[in-house]
Amino acid sequence: MREILRAESLSKTFKLSTKQQRIEHTKQRVRTAVDQLSFSAYEGEIFGLLGPNGAGKTTTLRMLATLIKPDAGDALIDGYSIRSQPEVVRSRIAFLTSELKLEDFFTPDYLFDFFSNLHAVDPIVARQRKQRLFERFGIDEFAQVKVGDLSSGMKQKASLVISLVHDPAIIIFDEPTNGLDVITAKVVTDFLSELRDQGKTIILSTHIFSLVEKLCDRIGVIINGQMIVCDSLVNVAQDQSLEDRFFELYLKATKDSRSGDAA
Amino acid sequence: MMAIVRKEFRRFFTDRRMVLSVLLLPGLMIYLIYSFIGSAATDFLTTNEDYVPVIYAVNLPDSVAELSSQADVEIQPAEADQAAEIKTQIAEKSADLLAIFPEGFDKQVSLAMAGNTQDYTPPRVELYYNSTKIESNSMYALLQTELNDYRDASFTLFTVNPGEQSYDLVTEESATSFMLASLLPMLLMLFLFTGSMSVAPESIVGEKERGTIATLLVTPMRRWELALGKIVSISCIALLSGLSSFIGIMLSLPKLIGIEGPSTQLSNTAATMYAPVDYLMLLAVVFSTVLLFVGLISIISAYAKTVKEANTLVTPLMIVVMLVGVTVMFSQSATTNLMLYLIPAYNSVQVIVGILSFSYQPLFVAITVLTNVLAAGICVFILTRMFNSEKVMFSR
Ligand SMILES: Nc1ncnc2c1ncn2[C@@H]1O[C@H](COP(=O)(O)OP(=O)(O)OP(=O)(O)O)[C@@H](O)[C@H]1O
Ligand SMILES: [Mg+2]
């Protein structure tokens, strides 16, 4: 198995605004969202980042996708550094999160062409790819409808398809089934397995155990920005259910950090 | 980069509401408003064409009756005892003018003309009028002038400008260009700026606010391509918007300045008196200025969190630009100080004055365009840096 992604002590802190400090009843000026996170993902696997709300999953994925820069540490994607070669990294990944939106005014059809163009995809290849993907996700029916007039599920499908215009080797997906009904969610998860079978690597984040159990080959559990364990699904769960194991890890981690703070 | 430009154009030109509000409306509004002001002012200063003013005259001398017969007025003889009544009518604006001549006015005058000045007492003529009624006022002016002319003709020491022809030797071209050069630079700057302002914030903070710019930022497209593509496409649209306002003002100009005289051919004169080269120079200067404006507004927009905030932040800049435009309003020619042409925006106004008043130097035009483009280039650079900064792009 080829290591296609390696995160090395990724760290990210955010300055808290005074307003934020007041809301969260904290005197801290900075919040450490991601704390020296290291992990690896291998070609052709689905890697899941599992963690509670505010654990730093989205922040980690945004760093990997080069939207934000780590304060310290680095990550190599297909051998390219997210710090020093962000453009190359961007050409090899797809990034999907609710933060990235499509312009309401345009149709999925036009946007597919537009992003193909930005990724410098050969027009003939792009046309074939569009046909295949639109058919696969039933976008044909609303390919000419403005994004603003689509339901949120339709929008997510369109976003997913458009993020794949350049047939990326690595797909980074923040909460893949968030806001989708069971049917659409299944379409998406089935598609992710299919992509893995084609040899793509998928990094996803979630706090849904069933999704992880169904989909992931390996997982990393993040709590308070730190990687608690990172291993194959069976090795992490050991002989408990994943959920029970997670609570165990969570209690241990929070107790550790509290006693660590006290010391 | 061309993909960005094409997308921006498509976004704009296929949106009927945008085209309407940014391209058609400004021109139309300006045309309507200025035409209205123009014709209202003209209405105020001209009289109804069918109206025939009436002059009541007591002891009307034949000589004066003859003089006034050419003009479009009706002269009604009146008796001395009617005077009080007519004066009330004038005060109430139902009558226009009352002229009271002494008895034997013509005889007195002819005596004097014959050199018989011993028993001569200059006759007193009284003209009663109402200065707040336009017709009354003009009748007063008419009769006064005629009487003065008559007096001058009767007893000539010398005459000034007695002929029919116009003594003002200004050519129509230079009168027009003088007027244009004093007014247009300010208007041009204002329209170009408001044109830029109607497109840039929407395209930059708007995308940031809606989260669509982040989608562009995860593509391998270079940030400078995004910055340059945005600025170039916004500039083109802003130029068209400015042009729309400009056409509006040019079309309403004849009506607007119709007040000052019969210069209704002004726009024709303006259109033909400048050579194609002049227009090309003008366009180059204008476009470089738009690039600069759009660059500045884009930077402010990228910094702002919402479109509304961007508009607020841009307002002080607009005031500065207007002031720059006003600086040349009362100067009649462009400066020849080379250093001043190195100040972006200010140089534009100067060069525009130069072009409009036929006194530009190609060197200054070139320097101006270059400085503005260079300044816009710096804006692209700064915008690129801003697109690269997560603090700017993901600030909330
Ligand atoms: N732009 C920001 N400014 C300040 N703090 C931030 C910012 N983004 C994230 N944080 C903080 O960093 C921490 C991690 O956030 P992150 O969004 O990565 O969590 P998450 O694991 O994705 O949570 P969730 O499951 O709720 O999506 C949180 O405490 C959050 O408040
Ligand atoms: Mg999240």
XYZ file of C-alpha atoms and ligand atoms in Angstrom:
691
model
C 0.000 0.000 0.000
C 1.301 3.356 -1.007
C 1.149 6.170 1.486
C -0.627 8.950 -0.397
C -1.166 11.391 2.436
C 0.988 12.093 5.420
C 0.139 14.715 8.016
C 3.065 15.655 10.224
C 2.293 17.471 13.482
C -0.309 19.714 11.921
C -1.276 22.498 14.293
C -3.728 25.320 13.975
C -4.782 27.986 16.428
C -7.424 30.645 15.965
C -7.493 34.020 17.621
C -10.757 34.411 19.414
C -12.584 37.677 19.021
C -13.684 39.368 22.237
C -17.259 38.588 21.261
C -16.430 34.917 20.862
C -14.662 34.953 24.222
C -17.766 36.322 25.874
C -20.081 33.788 24.248
C -17.889 30.889 25.244
C -17.090 32.248 28.732
C -13.380 31.955 28.246
C -10.447 34.199 28.963
C -8.259 32.445 26.418
C -7.182 34.671 23.550
C -6.375 31.778 21.247
C -8.079 28.481 20.638
C -6.014 25.495 19.638
C -8.264 23.814 17.103
C -5.741 21.252 15.891
C -2.858 20.168 18.089
C 0.148 18.385 16.552
C -1.920 16.043 14.485
C -0.097 13.275 12.606
C -1.544 10.493 10.527
C -1.199 8.712 7.210
C -3.677 7.554 4.589
C -2.980 4.949 1.951
C -3.949 4.758 -1.658
C -7.330 3.132 -2.278
C -8.720 3.402 1.216
C -11.399 5.351 2.970
C -9.944 7.070 5.976
C -12.362 8.469 8.541
C -11.699 11.241 11.013
C -14.030 10.590 13.903
C -14.563 13.122 16.634
C -17.122 15.061 18.649
C -18.289 18.566 17.754
C -15.484 21.086 17.857
C -12.796 18.406 17.853
C -11.010 20.036 14.909
C -12.077 17.742 12.074
C -13.202 20.471 9.697
C -10.141 22.556 10.518
C -7.856 19.610 9.709
C -9.574 18.989 6.388
C -9.441 22.690 5.475
C -5.696 22.644 6.055
C -5.306 19.541 3.908
C -7.340 21.231 1.192
C -5.024 24.312 1.358
C -7.835 26.696 2.227
C -6.043 27.631 5.423
C -2.394 27.312 6.376
C -1.203 25.337 9.384
C 0.632 27.292 12.082
C 3.087 24.441 12.389
C 3.626 21.067 10.809
C 2.986 20.099 7.230
C 1.198 17.501 5.184
C 2.313 15.771 2.029
C -0.350 14.843 -0.464
C 0.896 12.570 -3.218
C 4.312 13.836 -2.198
C 3.480 17.535 -2.477
C 3.550 19.849 0.491
C 0.357 21.721 1.338
C 2.529 24.600 2.507
C 4.927 25.049 -0.357
C 3.063 23.581 -3.325
C -0.591 24.344 -2.679
C -1.415 24.687 -6.408
C -0.215 21.160 -7.169
C -2.089 19.824 -4.178
C -5.273 21.550 -5.341
C -5.025 19.914 -8.732
C -4.958 16.459 -7.107
C -7.725 16.762 -4.590
C -11.426 17.362 -4.404
C -12.670 19.150 -1.327
C -16.262 19.020 -0.253
C -17.706 20.890 2.681
C -20.816 22.907 3.351
C -18.573 25.990 3.380
C -17.974 25.779 -0.367
C -20.983 26.902 -2.341
C -21.915 27.076 -5.978
C -23.100 30.343 -7.432
C -26.888 30.463 -7.361
C -27.127 32.210 -10.674
C -25.600 29.458 -12.816
C -26.802 26.002 -13.818
C -24.991 22.773 -12.810
C -24.283 22.237 -16.492
C -22.510 25.568 -16.897
C -20.634 25.233 -13.610
C -19.353 21.796 -14.559
C -17.888 23.282 -17.737
C -16.530 26.278 -15.877
C -14.704 24.227 -13.266
C -13.472 21.781 -15.909
C -11.981 24.814 -17.578
C -10.335 26.040 -14.365
C -8.847 22.595 -13.863
C -7.712 22.640 -17.497
C -9.496 19.388 -18.314
C -9.556 18.418 -21.970
C -13.005 19.461 -23.300
C -13.774 16.058 -24.834
C -12.861 14.241 -21.646
C -14.869 16.775 -19.676
C -17.955 16.200 -21.809
C -17.821 12.445 -21.372
C -17.212 12.788 -17.663
C -20.100 15.200 -17.307
C -22.452 12.851 -19.106
C -21.434 9.914 -16.949
C -21.597 11.725 -13.629
C -24.821 13.608 -14.377
C -26.468 10.335 -15.292
C -25.098 8.569 -12.237
C -26.569 11.194 -9.891
C -29.704 12.015 -11.819
C -28.535 15.554 -12.369
C -29.684 15.382 -15.985
C -33.143 16.341 -14.816
C -32.015 19.640 -13.347
C -28.806 20.286 -15.253
C -30.318 23.445 -16.762
C -31.951 24.722 -13.575
C -30.191 27.517 -11.719
C -28.452 26.300 -8.568
C -30.467 28.839 -6.546
C -33.649 27.016 -7.493
C -32.427 23.582 -6.393
C -33.197 21.818 -3.121
C -30.287 21.444 -0.726
C -29.959 17.748 -1.543
C -29.782 18.524 -5.249
C -27.226 21.227 -4.517
C -25.054 18.754 -2.622
C -25.209 16.286 -5.473
C -24.242 19.029 -7.902
C -21.386 20.114 -5.626
C -20.121 16.547 -5.373
C -20.170 16.020 -9.105
C -18.589 19.384 -9.857
C -15.815 18.755 -7.331
C -14.873 15.708 -9.369
C -14.472 17.450 -12.746
C -10.741 16.746 -12.773
C -10.982 13.123 -11.624
C -8.895 13.724 -8.498
C -6.925 10.966 -6.807
C -7.882 12.124 -3.328
C -11.297 13.177 -2.185
C -11.563 15.119 1.051
C -15.130 15.139 2.267
C -16.375 16.918 5.383
C -19.485 15.230 6.791
C -20.546 13.511 3.567
C -24.098 12.670 4.558
C -24.920 15.827 6.480
C -28.350 17.137 5.499
C -29.117 14.303 3.111
C -32.104 11.969 3.321
C -31.390 8.223 3.666
C -31.794 7.608 -0.057
C -29.490 10.360 -1.200
C -27.085 9.498 1.614
C -26.932 5.948 0.313
C -26.297 7.163 -3.222
C -23.379 9.160 -1.874
C -21.905 6.435 0.340
C -22.263 3.831 -2.415
C -20.488 6.200 -4.743
C -17.667 6.686 -2.255
C -17.167 2.903 -2.011
C -17.194 2.758 -5.777
C -14.513 5.418 -5.980
C -12.402 3.497 -3.497
C -12.771 0.371 -5.643
C -11.441 2.452 -8.531
C -8.340 3.123 -6.447
C -9.183 6.611 -5.166
C -8.377 7.662 -1.652
C -11.093 9.237 0.437
C -10.574 11.225 3.613
C -13.803 11.976 5.365
C -14.845 13.436 8.674
C -17.901 12.528 10.652
C -19.331 11.950 14.083
C -21.721 9.257 12.862
C -20.532 5.802 13.974
C -22.682 3.807 11.572
C -21.187 5.664 8.656
C -17.677 4.912 9.855
C -18.473 1.253 10.460
C -20.034 0.853 7.045
C -17.522 2.777 5.011
C -14.126 3.276 6.555
C -11.088 1.049 6.290
C -9.068 3.005 8.804
C -9.996 5.725 11.251
C -8.417 8.367 13.371
C -10.170 9.500 16.509
C -9.720 13.211 17.202
C -10.587 14.773 20.502
C -9.714 18.370 21.347
C -7.561 18.634 18.280
C -5.411 15.666 19.180
C -5.167 12.299 17.496
C -6.094 9.742 20.166
C -5.800 6.593 18.060
C -5.241 5.995 14.410
C -5.571 2.478 13.102
C -7.739 0.089 11.127
C -11.376 -0.043 12.124
C -11.066 -3.472 13.797
C -7.948 -2.514 15.690
C -9.524 0.645 17.050
C -12.786 -1.017 18.064
C -10.978 -4.074 19.472
C -13.760 -6.335 20.608
C -16.237 -3.650 21.632
C -18.719 -1.796 19.504
C -17.141 1.285 18.016
C -19.493 3.491 19.973
C -18.567 1.984 23.338
C -14.916 2.134 22.489
C -15.259 5.772 21.489
C -16.832 6.736 24.817
C -14.049 4.940 26.628
C -11.465 6.850 24.627
C -13.334 10.095 25.097
C -13.532 9.770 28.876
C -9.899 8.825 29.101
C -8.806 11.701 26.869
C -10.805 14.361 28.669
C -9.687 13.074 32.078
C -6.070 13.068 30.925
C -6.265 16.604 29.637
C -7.958 17.794 32.815
C -5.355 16.199 35.070
C -2.735 17.481 32.638
C -4.109 21.007 33.071
C -4.090 20.657 36.824
C -0.490 19.557 36.875
C -7.945 33.984 -16.231
C -10.084 34.225 -19.368
C -12.406 31.658 -17.813
C -13.005 34.069 -14.947
C -13.602 36.967 -17.310
C -16.041 34.904 -19.365
C -17.862 33.757 -16.264
C -18.180 37.299 -14.933
C -19.487 38.521 -18.271
C -21.973 35.678 -18.432
C -23.040 36.350 -14.876
C -23.656 39.941 -15.772
C -24.969 40.011 -19.297
C -27.382 37.110 -19.007
C -28.954 38.613 -15.930
C -31.620 40.946 -17.207
C -32.022 42.661 -13.868
C -28.327 43.447 -13.603
C -28.085 44.768 -17.134
C -31.119 46.900 -16.513
C -30.010 48.311 -13.196
C -26.356 48.835 -14.010
C -26.376 49.720 -17.694
C -29.702 51.178 -18.714
C -31.023 52.784 -15.597
C -28.164 55.176 -14.792
C -28.163 56.632 -18.299
C -31.905 56.851 -18.471
C -32.235 58.416 -15.035
C -29.578 60.985 -15.733
C -31.117 61.794 -19.089
C -34.564 62.232 -17.605
C -33.438 64.208 -14.585
C -31.220 66.592 -16.497
C -33.688 67.017 -19.328
C -36.318 67.801 -16.771
C -34.121 70.336 -15.014
C -33.148 71.794 -18.373
C -36.638 72.159 -19.740
C -38.018 73.341 -16.443
C -35.405 76.068 -16.384
C -36.103 76.939 -19.996
C -39.821 77.046 -19.326
C -39.204 79.374 -16.491
C -37.235 81.773 -18.640
C -39.262 81.695 -21.825
C -42.804 82.732 -22.404
C -45.705 80.975 -23.908
C -45.349 81.382 -27.669
C -48.992 82.235 -28.278
C -48.971 84.953 -25.712
C -49.063 88.468 -27.109
C -48.025 91.021 -24.531
C -49.938 94.259 -24.403
C -48.385 97.650 -23.886
C -50.698 100.350 -22.696
C -49.481 103.739 -23.772
C -50.690 107.149 -22.675
C -50.071 109.852 -25.292
C -48.438 107.341 -27.591
C -46.151 109.248 -29.989
C -46.257 108.173 -33.648
C -42.537 107.607 -33.717
C -42.703 105.070 -30.916
C -45.789 103.346 -32.341
C -43.845 102.844 -35.540
C -40.786 101.506 -33.746
C -42.751 98.949 -31.837
C -44.828 97.756 -34.709
C -42.181 95.241 -35.768
C -42.174 93.354 -32.505
C -44.831 90.855 -31.571
C -46.668 93.156 -29.252
C -49.940 94.905 -29.199
C -49.896 98.572 -28.374
C -53.088 99.938 -26.924
C -53.581 103.655 -26.530
C -54.832 104.579 -23.098
C -56.105 107.683 -21.373
C -54.272 109.328 -18.509
C -57.117 108.654 -16.080
C -56.876 104.905 -16.759
C -53.296 104.816 -15.495
C -54.107 103.941 -11.898
C -56.288 101.034 -12.945
C -53.662 99.659 -15.352
C -50.994 99.903 -12.672
C -53.124 97.717 -10.395
C -53.496 95.230 -13.222
C -49.733 95.165 -13.700
C -49.232 94.618 -10.007
C -51.676 91.723 -10.210
C -49.867 90.429 -13.332
C -52.910 90.693 -15.575
C -51.319 93.459 -17.622
C -47.711 93.792 -18.784
C -46.581 97.341 -19.268
C -47.751 100.894 -18.979
C -45.861 103.619 -20.824
C -46.701 107.224 -20.033
C -45.377 109.750 -22.510
C -45.719 113.483 -22.033
C -47.944 115.313 -24.487
C -46.121 116.513 -27.590
C -43.205 114.106 -27.122
C -42.400 113.949 -30.845
C -42.554 117.714 -31.194
C -40.153 118.250 -28.342
C -37.742 115.759 -29.814
C -37.848 117.222 -33.286
C -37.237 120.678 -31.803
C -34.129 119.412 -30.124
C -32.986 117.677 -33.256
C -33.298 120.883 -35.158
C -30.800 122.389 -32.733
C -33.408 124.391 -30.925
C -32.376 123.660 -27.393
C -33.100 126.900 -25.569
C -36.639 126.148 -24.430
C -35.944 122.487 -24.326
C -36.958 120.428 -21.274
C -36.163 116.782 -21.806
C -39.467 114.883 -21.882
C -39.979 112.355 -19.120
C -41.147 108.906 -20.112
C -42.379 106.543 -17.424
C -42.467 102.777 -17.870
C -44.398 100.796 -15.265
C -43.772 97.066 -15.135
C -43.693 94.075 -12.807
C -40.295 92.485 -12.408
C -41.712 89.133 -11.251
C -43.696 88.621 -14.453
C -41.477 87.397 -17.274
C -43.484 88.984 -20.096
C -43.700 92.250 -18.242
C -39.996 92.221 -17.660
C -39.174 91.533 -21.271
C -41.553 94.226 -22.502
C -39.858 96.674 -20.201
C -36.473 95.680 -21.563
C -37.733 95.872 -25.126
C -39.244 99.310 -24.860
C -36.364 100.673 -22.864
C -33.892 99.501 -25.474
C -35.961 100.927 -28.265
C -36.260 104.262 -26.581
C -32.565 104.358 -25.867
C -31.810 103.518 -29.481
C -34.208 106.188 -30.594
C -32.530 108.716 -28.347
C -29.084 107.690 -29.550
C -30.240 107.996 -33.135
C -31.612 111.442 -32.458
C -28.483 112.778 -30.958
C -25.390 110.866 -31.843
C -22.075 111.409 -30.143
C -20.892 107.913 -30.896
C -22.297 104.407 -31.117
C -21.164 101.081 -29.721
C -21.870 97.845 -31.556
C -24.659 99.320 -33.629
C -24.830 96.547 -36.245
C -27.030 93.508 -36.509
C -24.269 90.933 -36.500
C -22.886 89.157 -33.439
C -19.809 90.841 -32.022
C -18.810 87.871 -29.869
C -16.136 86.287 -32.015
C -15.937 83.015 -30.094
C -16.325 80.033 -32.404
C -18.987 77.518 -31.606
C -16.312 74.850 -31.253
C -14.265 76.641 -28.684
C -17.344 77.737 -26.765
C -18.487 74.155 -26.633
C -15.096 72.744 -25.793
C -14.642 75.328 -23.084
C -17.875 74.300 -21.534
C -17.211 70.592 -21.912
C -13.714 70.894 -20.525
C -14.936 72.564 -17.410
C -17.853 70.266 -16.742
C -17.120 66.845 -18.168
C -14.000 65.720 -16.282
C -15.858 65.915 -13.000
C -18.911 64.142 -14.366
C -16.777 61.508 -16.075
C -14.880 60.726 -12.902
C -18.080 60.540 -10.938
C -19.827 58.251 -13.415
C -16.843 55.962 -13.791
C -16.570 55.683 -10.052
C -20.236 55.012 -9.438
C -20.160 52.570 -12.342
C -17.301 50.693 -10.662
C -19.089 50.883 -7.366
C -22.206 49.260 -8.748
C -20.328 46.150 -9.867
C -17.166 45.552 -7.848
C -18.460 45.011 -4.281
C -21.129 42.613 -5.514
C -18.583 40.578 -7.429
C -15.988 40.435 -4.654
C -17.552 40.584 -1.169
C -20.766 39.224 -2.618
C -18.969 36.032 -3.579
C -17.155 35.973 -0.281
C -20.394 36.441 1.633
C -22.136 33.660 -0.268
C -19.182 31.274 0.108
C -18.684 30.844 -3.625
C -15.207 32.322 -3.712
C -13.879 29.505 -1.483
C -14.965 27.069 -4.184
C -12.724 28.935 -6.617
C -9.896 29.002 -4.106
C -9.608 25.184 -3.970
C -9.019 24.977 -7.716
C -5.457 25.077 -9.022
C -6.108 28.451 -10.642
C -3.500 30.982 -9.533
C -4.711 33.683 -7.188
C -3.343 36.412 -9.423
C -5.382 35.060 -12.305
C -8.468 35.336 -10.176
C -7.564 38.873 -9.090
C -6.682 40.026 -12.594
C -9.678 38.303 -14.174
C -12.021 39.924 -11.685
C -10.545 43.393 -12.098
C -10.504 43.267 -15.891
C -14.054 41.968 -16.224
C -15.472 44.300 -13.602
C -13.688 47.197 -15.304
C -15.288 46.437 -18.648
C -18.736 46.371 -17.110
C -18.030 49.482 -15.038
C -16.868 51.252 -18.185
C -20.133 50.418 -19.907
C -22.082 51.592 -16.893
C -20.120 54.842 -16.806
C -20.660 55.199 -20.529
C -24.379 54.797 -20.049
C -24.455 57.673 -17.584
C -22.249 59.624 -19.908
C -24.517 59.154 -22.914
C -27.387 60.199 -20.693
C -25.707 63.469 -19.833
C -24.589 64.159 -23.403
C -28.117 63.675 -24.696
C -29.613 65.919 -22.071
C -26.895 68.543 -22.358
C -28.559 70.574 -25.139
C -31.661 70.866 -23.016
C -29.663 71.548 -19.928
C -27.716 74.447 -21.345
C -30.420 75.554 -23.751
C -30.898 78.199 -21.107
C -27.756 79.980 -22.072
C -28.552 80.397 -25.697
C -29.491 78.614 -28.872
C -26.767 75.947 -28.723
C -28.965 72.986 -29.447
C -26.430 71.642 -31.900
C -24.060 71.250 -29.024
C -23.980 67.486 -29.035
C -23.507 67.483 -32.798
C -20.711 69.965 -32.461
C -19.195 67.935 -29.674
C -19.434 64.763 -31.717
C -17.754 66.190 -34.775
C -15.218 68.580 -33.379
C -12.945 65.940 -31.863
C -10.887 63.730 -34.111
C -10.912 59.932 -33.786
C -7.475 60.191 -32.192
C -8.902 62.406 -29.479
C -11.549 59.821 -28.760
C -8.987 57.032 -28.678
C -6.857 58.970 -26.223
C -9.914 59.675 -24.142
C -10.874 56.018 -24.123
C -7.380 54.931 -23.121
C -7.301 57.397 -20.252
C -10.820 56.527 -19.168
C -10.191 52.791 -19.237
C -6.962 53.064 -17.275
C -8.836 55.169 -14.735
C -11.602 52.580 -14.462
C -9.011 49.852 -13.897
C -7.613 51.891 -11.048
C -11.017 52.626 -9.526
C -12.074 48.999 -9.771
C -8.765 47.905 -8.281
C -9.191 50.202 -5.296
C -12.832 49.321 -4.764
C -12.023 45.609 -5.102
C -9.407 45.827 -2.372
C -11.851 47.593 -0.088
C -14.492 45.012 -1.013
C -12.204 42.089 -0.298
C -11.486 43.590 3.089
C -15.151 44.159 3.937
C -17.365 41.462 5.376
C -20.572 42.358 3.568
C -21.572 44.206 0.420
C -23.193 46.835 2.596
C -20.016 47.374 4.586
C -18.039 47.632 1.360
C -20.328 50.356 0.050
C -19.947 52.289 3.277
C -16.173 51.960 3.209
C -15.981 53.073 -0.418
C -17.920 56.294 0.112
C -14.964 58.351 1.449
C -12.981 57.321 -1.614
C -15.802 58.522 -3.823
C -15.728 61.904 -2.143
C -11.987 62.154 -2.773
C -12.499 61.284 -6.434
C -15.204 63.903 -6.775
C -12.987 66.529 -5.183
C -10.244 65.632 -7.639
C -12.776 66.144 -10.413
C -13.824 69.491 -9.011
C -10.232 70.780 -8.947
C -10.314 71.327 -12.691
C -13.829 72.647 -12.911
C -12.688 76.239 -12.873
C -9.284 75.918 -14.455
C -9.403 76.294 -18.161
C -6.438 74.284 -19.281
C -4.413 71.299 -18.228
C -1.307 71.713 -16.148
C 2.062 71.344 -17.817
C 3.839 70.184 -14.701
C 5.102 66.714 -15.521
C 5.230 65.627 -11.888
C 1.511 66.123 -11.481
C 0.896 63.531 -14.181
C 2.398 60.918 -11.900
C -0.520 61.182 -9.476
C -3.099 58.561 -10.403
C -6.659 59.800 -10.947
C -5.556 63.441 -10.709
C -3.591 62.951 -13.913
C -6.694 61.520 -15.558
C -8.706 64.648 -14.901
C -5.876 66.816 -16.163
C -5.477 64.831 -19.356
C -9.205 64.774 -19.974
C -9.267 68.563 -19.672
C -6.348 68.679 -22.074
C -8.035 66.476 -24.635
C -11.335 68.282 -24.429
C -9.732 71.680 -24.809
C -7.502 70.562 -27.696
C -4.344 71.229 -25.722
C -3.055 67.810 -24.703
C 0.459 66.519 -25.057
C 0.767 62.873 -26.094
C 3.567 62.417 -23.555
C 1.251 63.355 -20.703
C -1.445 61.048 -21.991
C 1.045 58.186 -22.146
C 2.371 58.890 -18.665
C -1.142 59.074 -17.288
C -2.252 55.787 -18.815
C 0.949 54.127 -17.664
C 0.733 55.394 -14.091
C -2.887 54.369 -13.797
C -2.263 50.917 -15.222
C 0.715 50.543 -12.922
C -1.369 51.594 -9.930
C -4.060 49.119 -11.002
C -1.326 46.492 -11.250
C -0.372 47.196 -7.655
C -4.036 46.746 -6.782
C -4.023 43.342 -8.515
C -0.957 42.424 -6.483
C -2.575 43.461 -3.216
C -5.797 41.690 -4.134
C -3.819 38.535 -4.882
C -2.261 38.753 -1.450
C -5.700 39.190 0.036
C -7.073 36.167 -1.822
C -4.162 34.249 -0.356
C -4.868 35.369 3.164
C -7.274 33.185 5.112
C -7.846 36.037 7.561
C -9.262 38.153 4.761
C -11.113 35.477 2.858
C -12.715 33.719 5.811
C -13.321 36.631 8.123
C -16.754 36.724 9.640
N -12.445 30.635 12.023
C -12.399 30.278 13.300
N -12.171 31.196 14.244
C -12.109 30.855 15.552
N -12.260 29.612 16.008
C -12.496 28.634 15.113
C -12.577 28.918 13.726
N -12.839 27.759 13.068
C -12.895 26.796 14.034
N -12.693 27.317 15.248
C -12.670 26.586 16.518
O -11.828 25.466 16.346
C -12.366 24.339 16.977
C -12.477 23.193 16.003
O -13.475 23.481 15.034
P -13.847 22.511 13.836
O -14.837 23.220 12.983
O -12.607 22.036 13.207
O -14.574 21.319 14.582
P -15.279 20.034 13.975
O -14.530 18.872 14.500
O -15.420 20.150 12.515
O -16.699 20.120 14.675
P -18.152 19.745 14.103
O -18.326 18.289 14.291
O -19.057 20.521 15.016
O -18.202 20.190 12.710
C -13.700 24.770 17.559
O -13.523 25.001 18.938
C -14.032 26.040 16.864
O -14.710 26.897 17.733
Mg -17.048 20.322 11.195
